[in-house]
Tab-separated table of C-alpha atoms in Angstrom:
chain	number	residue	atom	x	y	z
H	130	MET	CA	63.718	60.679	62.043
H	131	LEU	CA	67.104	61.560	63.507
H	132	LYS	CA	67.689	65.006	64.948
H	133	GLY	CA	68.901	67.522	62.393
H	134	CYS	CA	67.905	65.448	59.369
H	135	PRO	CA	65.975	67.112	56.546
H	136	VAL	CA	62.530	65.892	55.523
H	137	LYS	CA	64.084	63.629	52.890
H	138	LEU	CA	66.427	61.289	54.730
H	139	CYS	CA	70.027	61.276	53.612
H	140	THR	CA	71.857	58.032	52.903
H	141	VAL	CA	73.726	58.135	56.197
H	142	CYS	CA	70.571	58.672	58.260
H	143	ARG	CA	68.762	55.913	56.383
H	144	CYS	CA	71.644	53.545	57.064
H	145	GLN	CA	71.573	54.442	60.723
H	146	ILE	CA	67.867	53.719	60.825
H	147	HIS	CA	68.462	50.365	59.109
H	148	VAL	CA	71.118	49.493	61.675
H	149	ALA	CA	68.795	50.407	64.547
H	150	ARG	CA	65.997	48.316	63.078
H	151	ARG	CA	68.344	45.401	62.432
H	152	GLU	CA	69.500	45.489	66.046
H	153	ALA	CA	65.863	45.438	67.186
H	154	ALA	CA	65.195	42.482	64.922
H	155	GLU	CA	68.156	40.547	66.296
H	156	GLN	CA	66.911	41.163	69.844
H	157	ALA	CA	63.371	40.117	68.936
H	158	GLY	CA	64.509	36.830	67.389
H	159	PRO	CA	63.357	35.119	64.202
H	160	SER	CA	59.875	36.653	64.191
H	161	LEU	CA	61.138	39.997	62.855
H	162	GLN	CA	63.160	40.629	59.683
H	163	ILE	CA	64.310	43.815	57.945
H	164	THR	CA	64.100	44.049	54.172
H	165	SER	CA	66.550	46.003	52.021
H	166	SER	CA	64.026	48.825	51.800
H	167	GLY	CA	64.019	49.241	55.570
H	168	GLN	CA	60.473	47.951	56.089
H	169	GLU	CA	59.894	45.445	58.863
H	170	THR	CA	58.302	42.127	57.994
H	171	SER	CA	57.307	39.211	60.212
H	172	GLN	CA	57.693	35.504	59.574
H	173	GLN	CA	55.960	32.635	61.308
H	174	SER	CA	57.639	31.403	64.493
H	175	SER	CA	56.709	29.864	67.810
H	176	ARG	CA	55.792	33.224	69.321
H	177	GLY	CA	52.587	35.184	68.830
H	178	LEU	CA	52.720	37.807	66.096
H	179	ALA	CA	50.689	40.919	65.288
H	180	TYR	CA	50.794	43.713	62.734
H	181	ILE	CA	49.809	47.268	63.582
H	182	ARG	CA	49.216	49.644	60.703
H	183	ILE	CA	48.154	53.259	61.240
H	184	VAL	CA	47.007	54.998	58.071
H	185	GLY	CA	46.231	58.693	58.065
H	186	THR	CA	43.368	59.628	55.759
H	187	HIS	CA	42.698	63.281	56.511
H	188	ASN	CA	44.274	66.372	58.027
H	189	THR	CA	42.309	69.629	58.194
H	190	VAL	CA	45.509	71.710	57.934
H	191	ASN	CA	47.823	70.010	55.425
H	192	LYS	CA	48.568	66.742	53.654
H	193	ILE	CA	50.595	65.115	56.425
H	194	PHE	CA	49.509	62.662	59.102
H	195	HIS	CA	51.339	63.139	62.419
H	196	ILE	CA	51.758	60.744	65.347
H	197	VAL	CA	53.343	62.029	68.537
H	198	ALA	CA	53.609	58.780	70.506
H	199	PHE	CA	52.916	55.096	70.069
H	200	GLU	CA	53.210	52.194	72.525
H	201	CYS	CA	52.918	48.467	72.003
H	202	MET	CA	52.948	46.096	74.967
H	203	PHE	CA	54.266	42.547	74.876
H	204	THR	CA	54.415	39.528	77.127
H	205	ASN	CA	56.418	36.314	77.296
H	206	LYS	CA	53.317	34.405	78.363
H	207	THR	CA	52.145	31.778	75.888
H	208	PHE	CA	48.534	31.590	74.672
H	209	THR	CA	46.380	29.048	72.921
H	210	LEU	CA	45.107	30.425	69.614
H	211	GLU	CA	42.096	29.324	67.605
H	212	LYS	CA	41.169	31.031	64.334
H	213	GLY	CA	43.622	33.771	65.242
H	214	LEU	CA	41.972	34.551	68.586
H	215	ILE	CA	43.113	33.787	72.114
H	216	VAL	CA	41.376	30.945	73.919
H	217	PRO	CA	41.488	32.208	77.521
H	218	MET	CA	41.993	29.829	80.415
H	219	GLU	CA	41.744	32.416	83.194
H	220	ASN	CA	38.796	34.712	83.851
H	221	ILE	CA	39.152	37.662	81.473
H	222	ALA	CA	35.904	39.334	82.578
H	223	THR	CA	37.675	41.397	85.220
H	224	ILE	CA	38.436	45.053	85.751
H	225	ALA	CA	42.173	44.274	85.647
H	226	ASP	CA	41.714	42.771	82.164
H	227	CYS	CA	39.847	45.903	81.009
H	228	ALA	CA	36.412	44.290	80.822
H	229	SER	CA	33.471	46.521	81.680
H	230	VAL	CA	29.709	46.499	82.161
H	231	ILE	CA	28.270	48.707	79.428
H	232	GLU	CA	24.594	48.057	80.150
H	233	GLY	CA	22.842	47.358	83.431
H	234	VAL	CA	21.997	49.171	86.676
H	235	SER	CA	24.193	48.984	89.751
H	236	ARG	CA	25.039	51.131	92.762
H	237	SER	CA	28.752	50.698	92.043
H	238	ARG	CA	30.316	50.569	88.599
H	239	ASN	CA	31.469	47.129	87.504
H	240	ALA	CA	30.206	45.454	90.689
H	241	LEU	CA	29.477	42.480	88.460
H	242	LEU	CA	33.187	42.053	87.680
H	243	ASN	CA	34.913	42.846	90.974
H	244	GLY	CA	35.137	39.192	92.029
H	245	ASP	CA	33.186	39.668	95.277
H	246	THR	CA	30.735	36.771	95.570
H	247	LYS	CA	29.916	37.136	99.281
H	248	ASN	CA	29.232	40.760	100.164
H	249	TYR	CA	25.852	41.489	98.591
H	250	ASP	CA	22.435	42.191	100.057
H	251	TRP	CA	19.128	43.897	99.230
H	252	ASP	CA	20.826	47.204	98.466
H	253	SER	CA	24.172	46.556	96.803
H	254	GLY	CA	26.598	44.087	95.282
H	255	TYR	CA	24.574	43.229	92.182
H	256	THR	CA	23.750	44.492	88.677
H	257	CYS	CA	20.168	44.412	87.417
H	258	HIS	CA	17.771	45.360	84.659
H	259	GLN	CA	14.014	45.708	84.350
H	260	LEU	CA	12.318	42.637	82.880
H	261	GLY	CA	11.124	43.349	79.362
H	262	SER	CA	13.483	46.311	79.002
H	263	GLY	CA	17.237	46.346	78.483
H	264	ALA	CA	19.780	43.743	79.535
H	265	ILE	CA	23.085	43.253	81.321
H	266	VAL	CA	25.924	43.556	78.791
H	267	VAL	CA	29.592	42.868	79.477
H	268	GLN	CA	32.265	44.049	77.051
H	269	LEU	CA	35.595	42.233	76.993
H	270	ALA	CA	38.829	44.009	76.180
H	271	GLN	CA	39.062	42.287	72.788
H	272	PRO	CA	37.495	39.397	70.890
H	273	TYR	CA	38.248	36.000	72.442
H	274	MET	CA	37.302	32.425	71.594
H	275	ILE	CA	35.027	31.525	74.513
H	276	GLY	CA	32.913	28.487	75.278
H	277	SER	CA	31.682	29.008	78.827
H	278	ILE	CA	30.592	31.598	81.364
H	279	ARG	CA	29.447	31.461	84.976
H	280	LEU	CA	26.877	33.631	86.750
H	281	LEU	CA	25.798	34.140	90.324
H	282	LEU	CA	22.138	35.105	90.460
H	283	TRP	CA	20.975	37.099	93.506
H	284	ASP	CA	19.910	34.506	96.079
H	285	CYS	CA	19.129	36.196	99.396
H	286	ASP	CA	15.687	34.526	99.420
H	287	ASP	CA	14.007	31.601	97.695
H	288	ARG	CA	13.172	33.330	94.407
H	289	SER	CA	14.105	31.907	91.012
H	290	TYR	CA	14.913	33.529	87.668
H	291	SER	CA	14.746	32.716	83.966
H	292	TYR	CA	17.074	34.213	81.340
H	293	TYR	CA	18.979	33.729	78.108
H	294	VAL	CA	22.538	34.600	77.034
H	295	GLU	CA	23.785	35.967	73.717
H	296	VAL	CA	27.274	36.773	72.398
H	297	SER	CA	28.497	39.132	69.685
H	298	THR	CA	31.635	40.644	68.226
H	299	ASN	CA	30.028	43.873	66.989
H	300	GLN	CA	26.786	44.423	68.976
H	301	GLN	CA	24.889	44.094	65.703
H	302	GLN	CA	24.637	40.347	65.142
H	303	TRP	CA	23.923	38.299	68.279
H	304	THR	CA	24.101	34.540	68.737
H	305	MET	CA	22.110	32.876	71.500
H	306	VAL	CA	24.319	30.454	73.419
H	307	ALA	CA	21.991	29.605	76.311
H	308	ASP	CA	18.202	29.531	76.531
H	309	ARG	CA	16.926	29.158	80.080
H	310	THR	CA	13.700	31.052	79.597
H	311	LYS	CA	11.646	28.005	80.640
H	312	VAL	CA	13.899	26.940	83.500
H	313	SER	CA	13.718	28.031	87.153
H	314	CYS	CA	17.265	29.134	87.940
H	315	LYS	CA	18.794	29.952	91.316
H	316	SER	CA	22.189	31.022	92.610
H	317	TRP	CA	25.234	29.771	90.611
H	318	GLN	CA	24.766	29.149	86.891
H	319	SER	CA	27.262	27.344	84.666
H	320	VAL	CA	26.741	28.007	80.960
H	321	THR	CA	28.742	26.050	78.368
H	322	PHE	CA	28.403	26.259	74.600
H	323	GLU	CA	30.289	25.697	71.363
H	324	ARG	CA	33.408	27.839	71.411
H	325	GLN	CA	33.088	30.943	69.258
H	326	PRO	CA	34.425	34.509	68.899
H	327	ALA	CA	32.913	37.035	71.283
H	328	SER	CA	33.705	40.416	72.736
H	329	PHE	CA	30.211	41.226	74.043
H	330	ILE	CA	28.080	39.003	76.287
H	331	ARG	CA	24.443	39.935	76.828
H	332	ILE	CA	22.399	38.429	79.680
H	333	VAL	CA	18.664	39.014	79.373
H	334	GLY	CA	16.392	38.150	82.287
H	335	THR	CA	12.902	37.017	81.340
H	336	HIS	CA	11.296	36.056	84.665
H	337	ASN	CA	11.606	36.590	88.411
H	338	THR	CA	9.237	34.873	90.837
H	339	ALA	CA	9.560	37.791	93.296
H	340	ASN	CA	9.337	40.983	91.218
H	341	GLU	CA	9.995	42.500	87.804
H	342	VAL	CA	13.783	42.883	88.012
H	343	PHE	CA	16.602	40.519	87.017
H	344	HIS	CA	19.597	40.593	89.401
H	345	CYS	CA	23.089	39.210	88.814
H	346	VAL	CA	25.849	39.347	91.431
H	347	HIS	CA	28.880	37.917	89.627
H	348	PHE	CA	29.988	37.164	86.068
H	349	GLU	CA	33.070	35.331	84.850
H	350	CYS	CA	34.288	34.197	81.468
H	351	PRO	CA	35.356	31.498	80.960
H	352	GLU	CA	34.019	29.473	83.864
H	353	GLN	CA	36.661	28.901	86.541
H	354	GLN	CA	36.477	25.354	87.859
H	355	SER	CA	38.887	26.029	90.745
H	356	SER	CA	36.746	28.885	92.059
H	357	GLN	CA	33.646	26.719	91.785
H	358	LYS	CA	35.225	23.990	93.925
H	359	GLU	CA	36.253	26.511	96.586
H	360	GLU	CA	32.766	27.991	96.755
H	361	ASN	CA	31.132	24.567	96.983
H	362	SER	CA	33.474	23.709	99.829
H	363	GLU	CA	32.609	26.930	101.677
H	364	GLU	CA	28.874	26.350	101.260
H	365	SER	CA	29.075	22.778	102.565
H	366	GLY	CA	30.693	24.075	105.755
H	367	THR	CA	28.269	26.955	106.272
H	368	GLY	CA	25.874	26.656	109.214
H	369	ASP	CA	22.523	28.266	109.903
H	370	THR	CA	23.261	29.637	113.394
H	371	SER	CA	23.886	33.200	112.243
H	372	LEU	CA	20.850	33.470	109.974
H	373	ALA	CA	18.433	34.218	112.794
H	374	SER	CA	20.316	37.399	113.642
H	375	GLN	CA	20.281	38.712	110.073
H	376	GLN	CA	17.500	41.167	109.228
H	377	LEU	CA	15.977	41.569	105.800
H	378	ASP	CA	15.470	45.072	104.517
H	379	PRO	CA	12.069	45.283	102.790
H	380	HIS	CA	12.601	48.657	101.161
H	381	ALA	CA	12.762	49.073	97.402
H	382	LEU	CA	15.815	48.482	95.241
H	383	ARG	CA	16.985	51.721	93.718
H	384	ALA	CA	19.074	52.560	90.708
H	385	PRO	CA	22.075	54.924	91.122
H	386	SER	CA	20.071	57.698	89.529
H	387	GLY	CA	17.499	57.488	92.288
H	388	SER	CA	14.692	56.054	90.159
H	389	SER	CA	12.844	53.301	91.983
H	390	LEU	CA	12.774	49.743	90.753
H	391	PRO	CA	10.101	47.288	91.919
H	392	SER	CA	10.546	46.578	95.607
H	393	SER	CA	11.776	43.283	96.995
H	394	PRO	CA	9.325	41.477	99.317
H	395	GLY	CA	10.460	41.614	102.936
H	396	SER	CA	8.259	38.710	103.955
H	397	ARG	CA	10.448	36.117	102.260
H	398	SER	CA	13.193	34.464	104.278
H	399	ARG	CA	16.695	33.807	103.091
H	400	SER	CA	17.560	30.486	101.558
H	401	PRO	CA	19.015	28.287	104.327
H	402	ASN	CA	21.844	27.052	102.130
H	403	ARG	CA	23.361	30.514	101.641
H	404	GLN	CA	24.995	32.846	104.119
H	405	HIS	CA	26.090	36.352	103.246
H	406	GLN	CA	28.411	38.658	105.042
């Protein structure tokens, strides 16, 4: 509403609003049109479109719904859409993309999503949950069409894990996309499945040959092939000369709250094909 206008807009003010909206439509291109009533409508074009409708339903003081500020971000970047959802090519399970870990124990928040796949040990750099209780759950910023994920299981010794993965859009109905409950899994895990909508990914550990905790160091969605090639190249050039100087810490893993989780065995040696900083 223009400054000084009464509650019911006069003809002049309404015209000025129409002109302002028409100018915005011309700048936006063919995806935005203004009807004679002053309401904005969208038509199909080569750019992505979205409608945002805010409907007030209650006010404890009067019969009016008030909004003080509203922002809508845009980008010129093009996206692949399937069933109205973005099919991501880059890893969207990152802090920068507003993904978060909503279930799981870690010494540092979102350690699973910080992209660090080298600096982890017996104390830090991973997210875990007790076998038979809970899970590791990652929430994406919005629903996406996804068909792959990649995990790095904790691999500072020769243990192996078993697990399964489920996806959901509402945390009520879950679809299992990977069942590795009868498989001995170590280190990097590539999980591919039929592409489907998801905004929540749940990883449930079912077995650990060392103790009763499931540990995951890194999570990405979708799987990044370029990162996988780089890591394979680094591992092939890694020697064993520095392993003798590295000491294992046999004390128990602890949650941030201070409650003890089952301890990791200090008698096991590190896997010779991995080196950690």
